[in-house]
Amino acid sequence: PLKIHEKSSNFLKKGLELFQANLPQSFFLPEEIEDVILKSPFFNPNLTFSNEELKEIILAANRFSDYKFNLLGTEIEGNPTIDWHLDYSSNYRFPENKIFFRIKPAPEHGVDIKIPWELSRFYHAPILALAYRITGKEYYFRTLLNQILDWIKKNPWKRGVNWSCPMDVAIRACNWLLALDLSGNGFKEITSREEKRKILSNLYLHGKHIFNNLEYHPTLTSNHYISDLLGLLYIGIYLGDISETLRWKEFAISELEREIQKQVYDDGADFEASTCYHRLALEIFFFAALIVKKSGFSFSKEYLDRLHKMFHFIYRIIKRDGKAPQIGDNDSGRIHTLYPREVLDFSYFTSLGAIFFNDDSLKIKDFGISPEAKILFSAEEISIWKKLKGSSVYELKSLGFLDTGIYVMRNNRDYLVISCGPNGQNDNGGHAHNDKLSFELSINGFDFIVDPGTGTYTSYPEIRNEFRSTAFHNTVRIDREEQNRFLEWTIFSLQNDAKAVYDTWQTDENADIFTGHHLGYVRLPSHAIHRRRIIFKKGARTWLIEDTIEGSGQALIEWFFNLHPEVAPELKTNRIFLKRENIIVVLRFEPEKELKVKIEESKYSPEYGVVVPSSRIHFIRKSELPISKTFELRVR
């Protein structure tokens, strides 16, 4: 199939899609679809939740039953007539009858295509199914069925915004199928024969659409392609009585085997230079392995070994509060959201990995067993977690990921993470930021110095570029230039200028030392090279940030320290006191006549579509090169 896709004329392909879109959908349905029975349950757990977990699931289900959704920071308040084609953030409505490949991602400034996509991914479907299983109230499951059937009615195959991105088609199919599975007898007993036929037929068309529009490119495949494959895998397993769906399953397994080796570094991190896209890729590869295992098959040892490393990457970068550092893009993307939690909360992975791999080293006792694990695993599988000894998050040690370029310094309550890696996506930089030699600082689970996040994508390109700029990271900018130049024709790529390199990484019980450099400014007249050394003196709870700017001639040098919105900075001569809760971090520097210090208003984005006020510290100095400057961070 891939060879056909590569050789086919794009013009002929689109002509065929347009021709097919004008034919009755029934024309494409195989005769076997009438007799297909949803293959389930694969996920039939005991659903033994704590009172607090039950409360959170039911509260979320009640919101969804009342048609209240939070779509990437945009609230929808209780309108039972869902407009599946509307960007609720701008009130722009995408044309519902236009062929999918003619839909423009950014038809007007301020319009975000991700809003209708997000709603149509049906992240809320599994929670409604769980509420039905927990309470036995048919109302929850009937609400879900009505929403699925309404979506089918208002989104004819190949027409409109919700068929325009195969990745989103695939995620929707995965959420429908998992929800129907989690409902237990709901789909069999509550759904009429005609409703079953409509839903299963539409799921088959989802698979056909994904397979005919795979987001595959011979030189670069990414999270989009593996999402497509996961959708084919789900449909192939759950609708497995049709010869075509069986082929989709076999194709998906084969391609996922290849992609995990291509898209995941040897150190276990995803290749997209983003911790949040690592989360998405891990969910894709994990849910694929889980559903294949539960249906009686298995991936290869090589696949599972690489998956195991992906869990260990999360385990080693996670903060005291269970959150991940926000390195690279964060579009809040998931496969399933089985339990309401903050976007940056990655703690659920530790129990999923510990149980799936029976791995004591992945168990973090402080986080307990996650509700997601209780949903996905049987009582026998959950008993594995209870038998594992595990460790405390306070016991985690410093570690460097050399392929990824992420280095974690930690000791008990103190945590600092450094970014010094490639642009990702084979240097395309689609989800990378200009964060080379930048860092985040967290003390006892409270963030102090942060990566400000992502903001948004195509709706506001100027905000997109602002959040991925050098100034929005805790590093050095020279002559107001970017480490990696932006490209005029796309906001999903970076010129591969920086080529960041680590020089040394040492860690022991007393201290951690990192040194690295990047070449992003050698193109300037000064031929500047930024070198940074960070020393963590663990007993003193002190970090020294030593910067050297090599080169010749004069240059404007700027240092940035972006603060969490809840951090209150106070400048006093050669010290800046950073206060949050009852913790104080002191930023000390040597004052110089040429050095200007500012505390400026800035922005912070904890998740896609959400931007809140924050502040940053900005040092400016015009100087002859080479120069050196040292800053000290100390917990008081």
XYZ file of C-alpha atoms in Angstrom:
636
model
C 0.000 0.000 0.000
C 2.819 2.408 0.745
C 4.353 1.992 -2.711
C 1.009 2.776 -4.296
C 0.683 5.913 -2.150
C 4.178 7.103 -3.044
C 3.733 6.653 -6.784
C 0.170 7.898 -7.103
C -0.434 11.341 -8.526
C -1.786 13.672 -5.860
C -4.140 15.112 -8.453
C -5.560 11.685 -9.360
C -5.852 10.732 -5.715
C -7.859 13.841 -4.866
C -10.039 13.297 -7.908
C -10.802 9.778 -6.715
C -11.602 11.036 -3.204
C -13.993 13.628 -4.645
C -15.683 10.984 -6.810
C -16.100 8.627 -3.854
C -17.465 11.399 -1.644
C -20.396 11.811 -4.016
C -21.358 8.137 -3.871
C -23.650 6.667 -1.185
C -21.664 5.504 1.847
C -23.398 2.139 1.637
C -21.578 1.584 -1.658
C -18.320 1.094 0.266
C -19.617 -1.120 3.053
C -18.832 -4.847 2.761
C -21.647 -7.337 3.151
C -20.029 -8.728 6.292
C -20.654 -5.478 8.168
C -24.225 -6.572 8.937
C -22.940 -9.586 10.843
C -20.002 -8.003 12.640
C -20.075 -8.230 16.411
C -17.847 -5.877 18.337
C -14.990 -7.977 19.657
C -14.981 -7.177 23.347
C -14.480 -6.982 26.217
C -10.720 -6.729 26.166
C -10.868 -4.300 29.086
C -13.173 -5.722 31.732
C -11.639 -4.654 35.062
C -13.179 -4.728 38.510
C -13.396 -0.937 38.570
C -12.557 -0.663 42.252
C -11.910 3.035 42.761
C -11.394 5.108 45.871
C -14.206 7.454 46.908
C -12.228 10.447 45.619
C -11.633 8.758 42.254
C -15.308 7.832 41.939
C -16.258 11.420 42.691
C -13.917 12.810 40.024
C -15.129 10.380 37.335
C -18.813 11.053 38.047
C -18.265 14.831 38.165
C -16.542 14.687 34.782
C -19.277 12.457 33.340
C -21.954 14.847 34.618
C -20.246 17.746 32.857
C -20.120 15.804 29.595
C -23.745 14.708 30.000
C -24.650 18.389 30.387
C -22.702 19.129 27.187
C -20.019 21.078 29.024
C -16.560 20.714 27.521
C -13.204 22.387 27.976
C -11.647 22.413 24.513
C -8.011 23.446 24.769
C -8.848 26.338 27.081
C -12.204 27.189 25.457
C -15.299 26.396 27.508
C -18.552 25.124 25.961
C -21.463 25.674 28.321
C -24.356 23.284 28.207
C -25.705 23.463 24.635
C -27.212 20.046 23.749
C -27.014 20.893 20.042
C -23.329 20.333 19.375
C -21.911 22.086 16.352
C -19.141 19.686 15.369
C -17.799 22.079 12.697
C -17.470 25.174 14.890
C -14.299 26.658 16.309
C -15.859 27.731 19.593
C -12.881 29.963 20.380
C -13.491 32.279 17.398
C -17.051 31.337 16.337
C -15.729 30.519 12.876
C -17.631 27.628 11.318
C -15.818 25.316 8.932
C -17.934 24.324 5.889
C -19.595 21.001 6.634
C -20.058 19.808 3.036
C -16.660 20.722 1.601
C -14.464 17.767 0.629
C -11.968 17.155 3.437
C -8.746 17.905 1.531
C -9.998 21.402 0.633
C -10.380 22.446 4.275
C -7.795 25.117 5.147
C -6.176 24.712 8.586
C -5.971 28.501 9.086
C -8.746 30.123 7.013
C -8.614 33.349 9.040
C -6.362 34.878 11.695
C -7.490 33.712 15.122
C -9.279 30.575 13.879
C -8.068 27.350 15.486
C -8.859 24.146 13.612
C -7.785 22.148 16.664
C -10.976 23.126 18.534
C -13.434 21.126 16.378
C -10.818 18.398 16.068
C -10.478 18.239 19.851
C -14.230 17.904 20.408
C -14.496 15.268 17.681
C -11.684 13.208 19.159
C -14.275 12.171 21.797
C -11.868 12.142 24.726
C -14.943 12.231 26.941
C -16.369 8.948 25.588
C -14.543 6.496 27.910
C -15.482 8.521 31.003
C -19.184 8.432 30.085
C -18.879 4.660 29.595
C -17.158 4.314 32.966
C -19.886 6.335 34.690
C -22.455 3.939 33.239
C -20.474 0.918 34.474
C -19.985 2.430 37.936
C -23.552 3.615 38.535
C -25.572 1.357 36.267
C -27.450 4.434 35.044
C -28.290 4.027 31.361
C -28.474 7.800 31.072
C -24.689 8.079 30.789
C -24.354 5.491 28.062
C -27.404 6.753 26.170
C -25.867 10.249 26.238
C -22.707 8.818 24.691
C -24.640 6.896 22.029
C -26.664 9.963 21.124
C -23.510 12.025 20.718
C -21.856 9.404 18.502
C -24.962 9.053 16.355
C -25.335 12.823 16.115
C -21.700 13.080 15.002
C -22.271 10.416 12.312
C -25.358 12.230 11.029
C -23.648 15.630 10.832
C -20.255 14.481 9.518
C -20.804 12.522 6.305
C -17.794 10.524 5.185
C -15.064 12.596 3.496
C -16.931 15.853 4.147
C -15.964 18.611 6.541
C -13.231 19.511 9.000
C -13.433 16.321 11.036
C -12.263 14.125 8.154
C -9.425 16.480 7.173
C -6.737 15.052 9.482
C -6.370 11.232 9.532
C -4.706 11.398 12.952
C -7.875 12.854 14.466
C -10.015 10.311 12.629
C -7.881 7.588 14.213
C -8.033 8.997 17.760
C -11.825 9.328 17.486
C -12.120 5.680 16.415
C -9.918 4.588 19.336
C -12.057 6.489 21.847
C -15.341 5.217 20.430
C -14.113 1.625 20.511
C -12.591 1.783 23.974
C -15.755 3.420 25.335
C -17.976 0.761 23.805
C -15.694 -1.881 25.303
C -15.643 -0.283 28.770
C -19.431 -0.087 28.767
C -19.525 -3.853 29.288
C -22.992 -4.973 28.252
C -24.090 -1.447 27.382
C -23.384 -1.703 23.675
C -24.973 -5.133 23.431
C -28.075 -4.507 25.518
C -28.891 -0.793 25.243
C -28.006 -0.174 21.606
C -30.586 -1.087 18.984
C -29.629 -3.195 15.959
C -29.938 -0.163 13.668
C -27.739 1.954 15.965
C -25.128 -0.801 16.090
C -25.098 -1.023 12.314
C -24.628 2.733 11.945
C -21.786 2.882 14.462
C -19.891 -0.194 13.255
C -20.359 0.816 9.616
C -18.993 4.269 10.360
C -16.034 2.798 12.218
C -15.298 0.688 9.151
C -15.351 3.896 7.046
C -12.990 5.471 9.594
C -10.556 2.647 8.908
C -10.944 2.924 5.164
C -10.364 6.680 5.336
C -7.246 6.326 7.497
C -5.764 3.613 5.284
C -6.373 5.597 2.098
C -4.877 8.787 3.576
C -1.966 7.586 5.682
C 0.207 10.454 6.877
C 3.291 8.731 5.572
C 6.337 10.290 3.992
C 9.382 8.242 2.972
C 11.834 10.644 4.658
C 9.918 11.646 7.810
C 7.109 9.993 9.742
C 5.950 11.355 13.081
C 3.228 11.111 15.731
C 0.588 11.581 13.026
C 1.538 8.380 11.212
C 1.704 6.212 14.339
C -1.690 7.619 15.414
C -3.049 6.496 12.045
C -1.610 3.050 12.664
C -3.129 2.811 16.148
C -6.563 3.656 14.718
C -6.183 0.899 12.111
C -5.076 -1.499 14.835
C -8.075 -0.786 17.059
C -10.527 -1.098 14.167
C -8.760 -4.212 12.894
C -9.010 -5.925 16.270
C -12.516 -4.859 17.294
C -14.053 -5.400 13.818
C -11.910 -8.401 13.059
C -14.448 -10.527 11.155
C -13.938 -8.558 7.927
C -11.027 -9.558 5.712
C -10.100 -5.936 5.059
C -9.943 -5.028 8.749
C -7.742 -8.049 9.420
C -5.316 -6.720 6.819
C -5.384 -3.312 8.532
C -4.440 -4.964 11.828
C -1.533 -6.877 10.308
C -0.322 -3.781 8.459
C -0.538 -1.641 11.618
C 1.420 -4.122 13.734
C 4.130 -4.423 11.091
C 4.465 -0.643 10.686
C 4.400 0.086 14.429
C 7.279 -2.376 14.795
C 9.265 -0.289 12.322
C 8.236 3.113 13.640
C 9.162 2.534 17.277
C 12.723 1.885 16.133
C 12.694 4.975 13.877
C 10.976 7.428 16.215
C 12.423 6.456 19.612
C 16.077 7.006 20.474
C 18.175 4.270 22.059
C 17.875 6.093 25.404
C 14.085 5.686 25.310
C 12.947 9.206 24.390
C 10.764 10.122 21.437
C 12.613 11.911 18.629
C 10.366 15.008 18.435
C 12.315 17.101 21.000
C 9.234 17.447 23.196
C 8.377 15.823 26.515
C 4.649 16.125 25.791
C 5.007 14.506 22.382
C 6.957 11.747 24.106
C 3.836 11.251 26.249
C 1.680 11.011 23.111
C 4.052 8.584 21.381
C 4.295 6.465 24.538
C 0.513 6.255 24.803
C 0.307 5.178 21.151
C 2.941 2.438 21.449
C 1.665 1.346 24.870
C -2.022 1.078 23.975
C -1.027 -0.794 20.832
C 0.969 -3.301 22.891
C -1.781 -3.582 25.501
C -4.667 -4.260 23.137
C -2.569 -6.681 21.073
C -1.646 -8.556 24.252
C -5.245 -8.674 25.448
C -6.378 -10.028 22.080
C -3.927 -12.919 22.347
C -0.966 -11.669 20.276
C 2.288 -9.882 20.994
C 4.780 -7.468 19.533
C 8.414 -8.474 19.121
C 10.959 -8.426 21.943
C 12.673 -5.484 20.214
C 9.419 -3.482 20.225
C 8.725 -4.236 23.880
C 12.294 -3.436 24.916
C 12.070 -0.019 23.265
C 8.642 0.571 24.857
C 10.104 -0.369 28.241
C 12.780 2.310 27.796
C 10.092 4.906 27.011
C 8.533 4.257 30.419
C 11.928 4.576 32.096
C 12.434 7.960 30.438
C 9.218 9.229 32.071
C 10.210 7.664 35.390
C 13.541 9.491 35.429
C 12.416 12.983 34.300
C 9.292 13.235 36.464
C 9.157 15.891 39.186
C 8.182 15.540 42.831
C 4.542 16.425 42.042
C 4.297 13.879 39.214
C 4.532 16.491 36.470
C 6.942 16.487 33.556
C 9.146 19.387 32.496
C 7.638 21.315 29.594
C 10.381 20.919 26.979
C 9.380 21.602 23.360
C 5.768 21.792 22.175
C 2.780 20.961 24.350
C -0.489 20.719 22.390
C -2.200 18.720 25.193
C -2.438 15.771 22.800
C -3.420 12.339 24.135
C -4.899 9.092 22.892
C -7.248 8.445 25.822
C -8.058 10.576 28.868
C -9.464 7.964 31.217
C -9.310 10.129 34.299
C -9.391 13.921 34.753
C -5.915 15.234 35.533
C -3.704 18.202 34.683
C -2.064 18.114 31.268
C 1.501 17.954 32.608
C 0.685 15.246 35.181
C 2.574 12.162 33.939
C 2.387 10.214 37.217
C -0.050 7.634 35.844
C 2.652 6.182 33.599
C 4.633 4.783 36.524
C 1.953 2.283 37.554
C 1.039 1.428 33.935
C 4.662 0.580 33.170
C 5.304 -1.208 36.462
C 2.331 -3.535 35.918
C 2.777 -4.114 32.188
C 6.459 -5.003 32.547
C 6.322 -6.345 36.127
C 9.124 -3.886 36.817
C 9.874 -2.922 40.386
C 12.081 -0.020 39.269
C 9.116 1.777 37.635
C 6.957 1.836 40.762
C 6.895 5.177 42.606
C 5.132 4.545 45.899
C 4.314 8.234 46.465
C 1.952 8.298 43.462
C 0.061 5.102 44.315
C -1.689 3.032 41.697
C -3.353 5.266 39.120
C -7.062 5.149 38.217
C -5.934 4.480 34.622
C -4.252 1.267 35.772
C -7.414 0.213 37.610
C -9.371 0.733 34.397
C -7.019 -1.061 32.033
C -5.814 -4.012 34.109
C -7.556 -6.960 35.740
C -7.461 -7.634 39.487
C -4.769 -10.247 38.896
C -2.639 -7.754 36.949
C -3.148 -5.053 39.573
C -1.865 -7.481 42.221
C 1.503 -7.258 40.444
C 1.777 -3.603 41.443
C 0.943 -4.398 45.067
C 3.753 -6.972 45.262
C 6.395 -4.661 43.805
C 8.581 -2.920 46.376
C 9.113 0.303 44.405
C 10.797 3.455 45.625
C 10.031 7.014 46.656
C 10.256 9.916 44.236
C 12.718 11.450 46.731
C 15.115 8.568 46.038
C 15.383 9.181 42.286
C 18.911 9.965 41.118
C 20.381 12.344 38.565
C 20.617 11.003 35.037
C 21.548 12.192 31.566
C 19.864 11.087 28.335
C 22.637 11.583 25.829
C 20.661 10.864 22.632
C 17.812 13.148 23.615
C 19.960 15.816 25.204
C 18.016 16.003 28.481
C 19.947 16.021 31.760
C 18.247 15.784 35.142
C 19.965 16.977 38.306
C 18.129 15.938 41.419
C 18.628 15.319 45.099
C 15.732 14.634 47.430
C 13.527 17.752 47.085
C 15.637 19.595 44.506
C 15.248 19.220 40.742
C 16.799 20.904 37.719
C 16.491 19.712 34.109
C 18.665 20.900 31.200
C 17.813 20.856 27.485
C 20.779 20.356 25.144
C 19.543 18.127 22.353
C 18.891 18.046 18.620
C 15.996 19.881 16.990
C 14.145 16.598 16.666
C 12.321 14.947 13.775
C 15.677 14.262 12.083
C 16.598 17.965 12.527
C 13.312 19.236 11.045
C 12.419 20.818 14.406
C 8.653 20.543 13.975
C 7.943 20.530 17.717
C 11.261 21.841 19.032
C 11.807 25.217 20.672
C 14.851 27.473 20.848
C 15.712 26.082 24.257
C 19.331 24.980 23.839
C 21.169 25.117 27.202
C 17.928 26.206 28.888
C 16.753 24.678 32.165
C 13.807 24.350 34.561
C 14.097 24.524 38.355
C 11.633 22.898 40.774
C 11.907 22.696 44.564
C 9.814 20.137 46.443
C 7.301 19.969 43.603
C 6.986 23.739 43.182
C 8.198 25.180 39.892
C 10.316 28.333 40.104
C 12.114 28.783 36.787
C 10.089 27.328 33.922
C 9.770 26.790 30.215
C 6.709 28.975 29.421
C 5.089 26.367 27.145
C 3.431 26.616 23.753
C 0.385 28.894 23.710
C -1.157 27.954 20.377
C -0.380 26.812 16.827
C -1.882 28.016 13.534
C -4.521 30.395 14.912
C -1.931 32.945 16.058
C 1.447 32.336 14.347
C 2.955 35.337 16.135
C 2.119 33.774 19.533
C 3.425 30.432 18.317
C 6.777 31.976 17.422
C 6.924 34.006 20.615
C 6.567 30.923 22.807
C 9.173 28.931 20.905
C 11.626 31.851 20.806
C 14.988 32.031 22.588
C 13.729 34.802 24.901
C 11.004 32.498 26.221
C 13.635 30.068 27.475
C 16.190 30.245 30.249
C 19.242 30.699 28.119
C 21.329 33.336 26.325
C 20.348 35.389 23.278
C 22.949 37.197 21.175
C 22.264 40.293 19.044
C 18.505 39.653 19.423
C 18.792 36.687 17.047
C 17.222 33.245 17.405
C 19.323 30.167 18.197
C 17.586 28.478 15.259
C 16.090 30.750 12.626
C 12.347 30.568 12.004
C 11.199 29.706 8.478
C 8.756 32.064 6.765
C 6.759 29.325 5.065
C 5.975 27.192 8.112
C 5.574 27.378 11.879
C 6.343 23.662 12.192
C 10.021 23.659 11.407
C 13.243 25.356 12.455
C 16.438 26.049 10.587
C 18.966 23.586 12.027
C 21.460 26.213 13.221
C 22.181 25.409 16.865
C 23.439 21.815 16.685
C 23.650 21.626 20.469
C 26.310 19.341 21.947
C 26.983 18.197 25.500
C 30.673 18.221 26.411
C 30.662 16.555 29.825
C 28.138 14.997 32.195
C 29.227 13.842 35.648
C 27.139 12.846 38.626
C 27.820 11.490 42.108
C 26.398 11.809 45.625
C 27.903 15.254 46.185
C 27.614 17.088 42.884
C 26.409 17.007 39.280
C 28.284 18.795 36.491
C 26.994 19.477 32.991
C 28.812 21.342 30.235
C 27.575 21.929 26.707
C 27.575 24.369 23.822
C 25.678 25.216 20.654
C 26.586 26.797 17.302
C 23.429 28.800 16.690
C 25.281 32.130 16.576
C 28.413 31.282 14.590
C 26.571 32.701 11.561
C 26.750 36.187 13.126
C 29.648 38.619 12.462
C 31.011 37.817 15.935
C 31.017 34.047 15.190
C 29.748 33.613 18.745
C 29.569 30.254 20.496
C 27.582 29.916 23.726
C 29.086 27.514 26.266
C 27.340 26.784 29.553
C 28.418 24.850 32.610
C 25.946 24.044 35.397
C 27.239 22.707 38.703
C 24.833 21.348 41.325
C 26.288 21.286 44.848
C 23.804 18.961 46.474
C 24.619 19.500 50.148
C 24.528 23.270 49.730
C 21.386 23.138 47.546
C 23.164 25.469 45.125
C 23.533 25.645 41.354
C 26.218 27.648 39.553
C 25.360 28.654 35.979
C 28.590 29.621 34.234
C 28.237 31.102 30.738
C 31.044 31.802 28.305
C 30.398 33.577 25.022
C 33.299 32.942 22.664
C 33.890 35.003 19.543
C 35.317 38.364 18.501
C 34.082 41.928 18.203
C 31.156 43.464 20.032
C 27.799 41.774 20.705
C 24.595 42.377 22.671
C 24.229 39.591 25.241
C 20.925 38.839 27.008
C 20.132 36.327 29.735
C 16.548 35.246 30.493
C 15.043 33.558 33.560
C 11.327 32.853 33.014
C 9.374 32.472 36.242
C 6.311 30.452 37.191
C 3.234 32.730 37.599
C 3.120 32.036 41.345
C 6.734 33.093 41.908
C 7.158 36.613 43.314
C 10.571 38.128 42.405
C 12.181 40.849 44.508
C 15.376 42.622 43.358
C 17.917 43.743 45.975
C 21.271 45.007 44.651
C 23.039 41.813 43.494
C 20.348 39.360 44.524
C 16.868 38.501 43.330
C 14.670 36.687 45.821
C 12.232 34.248 44.241
C 9.408 33.442 46.640
C 6.728 30.775 46.331
C 4.750 29.230 49.170
C 7.243 29.080 52.082
C 10.251 28.479 49.809
C 12.797 31.110 48.780
C 15.325 30.670 45.981
C 18.023 33.346 45.738
C 19.435 34.284 42.336
C 22.811 35.947 42.926
C 24.949 37.754 40.339
C 27.907 40.120 40.256
C 26.667 43.661 39.491
C 28.486 45.517 36.715
C 28.170 49.008 35.357
C 27.392 47.691 31.859
C 24.880 45.107 33.117
C 21.201 46.088 33.139
C 18.685 44.075 35.161
C 14.936 44.083 34.512
C 11.972 42.239 35.962
C 9.483 42.179 33.108
C 5.921 41.093 32.498
C 5.723 37.896 30.498
C 3.431 34.931 29.732
C 3.078 31.290 30.745
C 1.120 28.521 29.030
C 0.511 25.428 31.220
C -1.453 23.757 28.415
C -2.446 24.415 24.816
C -4.800 27.378 24.399
C -4.224 28.719 27.917
C -1.982 31.752 28.479
C -1.651 33.478 31.858
C 0.481 36.434 33.056
C 3.883 35.741 34.542
C 7.212 37.526 34.919
C 10.784 37.020 33.824
C 14.209 38.299 34.788
C 16.129 39.893 31.934
C 19.842 40.732 32.044
C 21.337 42.820 29.210
C 24.936 43.672 28.477
C 26.751 44.984 25.410
C 30.311 43.740 25.452
C 33.433 42.783 23.587
C 33.802 39.035 23.114
C 34.799 36.732 24.607
C 33.055 37.250 27.977
C 32.045 35.072 30.927
C 29.257 35.477 33.454
C 28.234 33.371 36.460
C 24.876 33.203 38.228
C 24.193 31.373 41.469
C 20.846 29.811 42.415
C 20.517 28.763 46.039
C 17.627 27.427 48.094
C 17.485 29.423 51.317
